[in-house]
Coordinates of C-alpha atoms in Angstrom, one line a residue:
M1 CA 69.7 100.7 110.1
N2 CA 71.3 103.8 109.3
S3 CA 70.3 105.5 106.2
I4 CA 72.3 106.5 103.3
N5 CA 72.4 109.7 101.3
R6 CA 71.9 109.8 97.2
R7 CA 75.7 109.8 96.6
E8 CA 76.2 106.6 98.9
F9 CA 72.8 104.7 97.0
M10 CA 74.1 105.8 93.5
A11 CA 77.8 104.1 94.5
L12 CA 75.9 100.9 95.7
S13 CA 73.6 100.6 92.6
A14 CA 76.8 101.0 90.6
T15 CA 78.5 98.1 92.3
V16 CA 76.2 95.5 91.1
P17 CA 77.6 95.1 87.6
I18 CA 81.1 95.1 88.6
L19 CA 80.0 92.7 91.9
A20 CA 78.2 90.3 88.9
A21 CA 81.2 90.3 86.3
A22 CA 83.7 89.6 89.2
A23 CA 81.7 86.6 90.5
G24 CA 81.8 85.0 86.6
G25 CA 85.7 85.0 87.0
S26 CA 88.0 83.0 88.4
N27 CA 91.3 84.5 87.3
L28 CA 92.7 88.0 86.7
A29 CA 92.3 87.8 83.2
R30 CA 88.4 87.3 83.2
G31 CA 88.5 90.0 86.0
A32 CA 89.8 92.4 83.5
Q33 CA 88.3 91.0 80.0
D34 CA 86.5 93.9 77.6
G35 CA 88.8 96.3 79.5
A36 CA 87.3 96.2 82.8
W37 CA 88.4 97.9 86.0
F38 CA 87.6 96.0 89.2
V39 CA 87.9 97.0 92.7
S40 CA 90.5 95.0 94.6
M41 CA 91.8 95.1 98.8
H42 CA 95.5 95.8 99.3
E43 CA 95.8 94.1 102.9
I44 CA 97.5 97.2 104.2
S45 CA 94.1 98.7 104.5
S46 CA 92.9 96.2 107.0
A47 CA 96.4 95.8 108.8
G48 CA 95.3 95.4 112.2
F49 CA 93.2 92.0 111.6
D50 CA 95.0 89.1 110.8
F51 CA 94.9 87.0 107.4
R52 CA 91.8 85.5 108.1
T53 CA 89.5 88.2 109.6
A54 CA 90.7 90.7 106.7
M55 CA 90.3 88.2 104.1
E56 CA 86.2 87.0 105.7
G57 CA 85.7 90.2 106.1
W58 CA 86.4 91.7 102.9
A59 CA 84.5 88.4 101.2
R60 CA 81.1 89.3 103.0
A61 CA 81.4 92.4 102.1
G62 CA 81.3 91.3 98.4
I63 CA 85.1 91.9 97.7
K64 CA 86.2 89.1 95.3
Y65 CA 90.0 90.2 94.3
V66 CA 92.4 90.4 97.1
E67 CA 96.3 91.9 97.4
P68 CA 97.3 89.8 100.0
D69 CA 100.2 90.9 102.6
L70 CA 102.7 88.0 102.1
V71 CA 104.0 88.3 105.9
K72 CA 100.4 87.6 106.9
A73 CA 100.0 85.2 104.9
R74 CA 103.0 83.2 105.9
E75 CA 102.2 83.7 109.3
F76 CA 98.4 82.1 108.7
E77 CA 100.0 79.1 107.3
A78 CA 102.3 78.6 110.4
E79 CA 99.3 77.8 112.2
A80 CA 96.8 76.2 109.8
G81 CA 100.0 74.4 107.5
K82 CA 101.1 75.3 104.2
G83 CA 98.8 75.6 101.4
S84 CA 95.9 76.8 103.7
A85 CA 95.9 80.1 102.7
K86 CA 94.8 79.2 99.2
R87 CA 92.4 77.0 100.4
L88 CA 90.9 79.5 102.3
L89 CA 91.1 82.2 99.7
N90 CA 89.1 79.9 97.6
D91 CA 86.5 78.6 100.0
L92 CA 85.9 82.3 100.3
G93 CA 85.6 83.2 96.3
L94 CA 88.4 85.3 96.2
T95 CA 90.6 85.7 93.4
V96 CA 94.7 87.3 94.5
V97 CA 95.6 89.5 91.7
S98 CA 98.9 90.8 93.1
S99 CA 100.9 90.5 96.2
S100 CA 102.7 93.0 99.0
N101 CA 105.9 93.6 98.9
Q102 CA 109.4 93.8 99.1
L103 CA 111.8 97.3 100.1
F104 CA 115.1 97.9 99.6
L105 CA 115.7 96.2 96.1
D106 CA 116.7 99.1 94.0
E107 CA 119.4 100.9 96.5
S108 CA 122.7 99.2 97.2
G109 CA 122.9 99.0 100.9
P110 CA 123.2 97.3 104.2
R111 CA 119.5 96.8 104.0
R112 CA 119.9 95.1 100.7
A113 CA 121.3 91.6 101.3
A114 CA 118.5 90.8 103.5
A115 CA 115.6 92.1 101.1
I116 CA 117.1 89.4 98.8
E117 CA 116.6 87.0 100.9
D118 CA 112.9 88.1 101.8
L119 CA 111.8 88.0 98.5
K120 CA 113.1 84.5 97.9
W121 CA 110.4 83.2 100.2
K122 CA 108.1 85.8 98.9
V123 CA 108.0 84.7 95.3
E124 CA 107.2 81.4 96.6
M125 CA 104.4 82.5 98.6
A126 CA 102.9 84.5 96.1
E127 CA 103.0 81.9 93.6
S128 CA 101.3 79.3 96.2
L129 CA 98.4 82.0 96.7
G130 CA 98.4 82.1 92.8
A131 CA 99.6 85.5 92.5
D132 CA 101.5 86.7 89.3
R133 CA 102.6 90.1 90.5
L134 CA 104.7 91.1 93.6
V135 CA 105.0 95.1 94.2
M136 CA 108.8 96.4 94.7
P137 CA 108.4 99.8 96.2
S138 CA 111.4 102.6 95.7
A139 CA 112.3 103.1 99.3
A140 CA 115.6 104.9 98.6
S141 CA 116.5 107.2 101.2
E142 CA 120.1 108.6 100.8
P143 CA 121.5 111.0 98.1
H144 CA 122.1 109.7 94.6
T145 CA 123.8 110.8 91.2
Q146 CA 123.0 109.6 87.6
Q147 CA 126.1 107.1 87.9
D148 CA 124.0 104.9 90.2
Y149 CA 121.2 104.2 87.7
D150 CA 123.5 101.5 86.3
Q151 CA 123.5 99.7 89.9
V152 CA 119.9 100.2 90.3
Y153 CA 119.5 98.4 86.6
E154 CA 121.8 95.6 87.9
N155 CA 120.1 95.6 91.4
L156 CA 116.4 95.0 89.9
R157 CA 117.6 92.5 87.1
E158 CA 118.6 90.3 89.9
A159 CA 115.1 90.7 91.8
A160 CA 113.5 90.1 88.7
D161 CA 115.5 87.2 87.7
I162 CA 114.7 85.5 91.2
A163 CA 111.1 86.2 90.8
R164 CA 110.9 84.4 86.9
P165 CA 110.9 80.5 87.7
H166 CA 107.8 81.4 89.8
K167 CA 106.2 83.2 87.2
V168 CA 105.7 86.2 89.3
T169 CA 106.5 89.8 87.7
M170 CA 108.1 92.2 89.6
M171 CA 106.5 95.6 89.8
L172 CA 108.2 99.0 90.2
E173 CA 106.4 101.2 92.4
F174 CA 107.7 104.9 92.2
T175 CA 107.1 106.5 96.1
R176 CA 106.9 110.3 96.4
N177 CA 109.9 110.4 99.0
S178 CA 112.4 107.8 97.2
K179 CA 116.0 109.5 96.6
L180 CA 115.7 107.0 93.2
V181 CA 112.6 106.4 91.7
S182 CA 109.7 109.1 92.7
T183 CA 108.4 109.7 89.8
L184 CA 106.1 108.1 86.7
R185 CA 109.0 109.4 84.7
T186 CA 111.4 107.9 85.9
S187 CA 110.0 104.6 86.9
L188 CA 109.2 103.9 83.2
Q189 CA 112.8 105.1 82.3
V190 CA 113.9 102.6 85.2
V191 CA 112.0 99.4 83.6
R192 CA 112.4 100.3 79.9
S193 CA 115.9 100.4 80.2
I194 CA 115.9 97.1 82.0
D195 CA 113.7 95.5 79.9
H196 CA 113.2 92.1 81.5
P197 CA 110.5 90.2 80.5
N198 CA 109.5 89.9 84.8
L199 CA 109.6 93.4 85.4
R200 CA 106.7 96.0 84.8
A201 CA 105.8 99.2 85.9
M202 CA 102.9 100.2 87.8
L203 CA 101.1 103.5 89.2
D204 CA 100.1 104.9 93.2
I205 CA 97.3 107.2 92.5
Y206 CA 98.3 108.9 96.0
H207 CA 102.3 109.0 94.9
F208 CA 101.5 110.5 91.6
W209 CA 99.5 113.2 92.6
A210 CA 101.4 113.9 95.9
G211 CA 104.7 113.9 94.1
M212 CA 106.6 115.7 92.0
S213 CA 105.0 113.7 88.8
K214 CA 102.8 115.8 86.3
F215 CA 99.2 115.3 84.9
E216 CA 100.8 115.2 81.4
D217 CA 103.4 112.5 82.4
L218 CA 100.3 110.1 82.1
E219 CA 100.9 110.7 78.2
E220 CA 104.5 109.2 78.3
I221 CA 102.8 106.0 78.9
R222 CA 102.7 103.0 75.8
Q223 CA 99.9 101.2 75.5
G224 CA 99.5 98.6 78.0
E225 CA 102.5 99.5 80.0
I226 CA 101.2 100.3 83.5
H227 CA 100.6 96.5 85.3
H228 CA 98.8 97.8 88.7
V229 CA 96.9 100.6 89.9
H230 CA 96.7 101.4 93.9
F231 CA 94.1 103.3 94.4
A232 CA 93.5 106.4 96.7
D233 CA 92.9 109.9 97.3
T234 CA 95.3 112.6 98.1
P235 CA 94.2 115.0 101.7
A236 CA 93.3 118.3 101.2
Q237 CA 94.9 118.7 104.6
P238 CA 97.4 118.5 106.1
S239 CA 99.7 120.6 103.9
Y240 CA 101.5 119.2 100.9
E241 CA 104.7 119.8 102.9
V242 CA 103.8 117.6 106.1
F243 CA 101.1 115.0 105.0
A244 CA 102.3 111.3 105.2
Q245 CA 101.0 107.5 104.1
K246 CA 98.7 107.9 106.8
D247 CA 96.9 110.4 105.7
R248 CA 95.8 109.3 102.4
A249 CA 92.3 109.7 102.1
W250 CA 89.1 107.6 100.8
P251 CA 88.6 108.2 97.2
G252 CA 86.6 110.9 96.7
E253 CA 87.5 112.6 99.9
G254 CA 90.7 114.3 98.6
I255 CA 91.8 116.9 95.9
A256 CA 93.5 114.4 93.0
P257 CA 91.5 114.7 89.9
L258 CA 90.8 110.6 90.0
A259 CA 87.7 110.3 87.1
R260 CA 90.8 112.4 84.6
I261 CA 93.4 110.0 86.0
V262 CA 91.2 106.6 85.5
A263 CA 90.3 107.9 81.8
A264 CA 93.9 108.6 81.2
L265 CA 95.1 105.7 82.4
K266 CA 91.8 103.3 80.6
A267 CA 93.4 105.5 77.2
K268 CA 96.6 103.9 78.0
G269 CA 95.1 100.4 77.8
Y270 CA 95.0 99.9 81.5
S271 CA 92.9 97.2 82.9
G272 CA 92.5 95.4 85.7
P273 CA 92.6 95.9 89.4
A274 CA 92.2 99.3 91.7
S275 CA 93.6 98.4 94.5
L276 CA 92.3 100.4 98.0
E277 CA 95.3 101.1 99.9
L278 CA 95.2 103.3 102.6
F279 CA 97.8 103.7 105.7
D280 CA 95.3 105.4 108.3
P281 CA 95.8 103.2 111.5
V282 CA 91.5 104.3 112.7
V283 CA 90.8 102.3 108.7
Q284 CA 93.4 99.8 109.8
N285 CA 91.4 98.7 112.9
T286 CA 87.8 99.4 111.7
D287 CA 86.2 96.0 110.7
P288 CA 87.2 94.7 107.4
Y289 CA 83.6 93.9 106.5
E290 CA 83.0 98.0 107.0
V291 CA 86.5 98.8 104.6
G292 CA 85.4 96.5 102.0
A293 CA 82.1 97.7 101.5
K294 CA 83.6 101.4 101.7
A295 CA 85.9 100.7 99.0
L296 CA 82.8 99.2 96.9
R297 CA 81.1 102.5 97.3
T298 CA 83.9 105.2 96.6
I299 CA 86.1 103.4 93.8
T300 CA 83.5 101.7 91.7
P301 CA 81.6 105.4 90.4
Y302 CA 85.2 106.1 89.1
I303 CA 86.2 103.0 87.3
V304 CA 82.7 101.9 85.7

């Protein structure tokens, strides 16, 4: 068996209390009780594997909370039958805390009609898995003006209306390269302007630190306003101007001030998932057991 260094030992030791707390909870509310954060896995981090393999590997590693890829869940049910994805999750002791994702909902254009049709089956799938939220990244790529935001409000309101009967909350995710919603400030402004019960703001730490947002922008968050957190570090290399999603780093292996960001979010009342989201093809094709175990080792020290 390979030896571990002192840092890894301390991280593993810190994992014990959070796993014990997770084992006693059967839903998101219990997992987040008393202001706790807990480790979750975004399925993109094991994108090289099918739904069953990813979920089984993570469960063996001690993961309790997951953010499934709805396309992969549907593919699994196409083979195993309707409702089989939820049964597998139950058998493995996994709780779904979010679901991923639907692009092209904020920006009007030729891709939006297909995105709306996809959203209709995705909110049904999310509901069947027990997910009460669905990630909605802004991937707008065309130039825009301030006048376009009135249409953005209408577009996102329609998406939230579609999700509402399924008791699913759409979470607007700002992304560093979006031409419409690329910063925390804009994300908060858009969600507040729409003021829909099934639309909330979330924060991806990579997009926050690698984009145009400022640390001080965290002060603009109102108590309880952030609904979900994606967790990854910002790489030191390659350079800021050329790095991409695939270059996201494991927590602690980059340059983002993760401890300060977590502390600021805790001060604003966030509790719940810290969901590992990595796009590195090497990670995505690594045994999900190993990825889940490393997620617990690298995230836990920042959130306990």
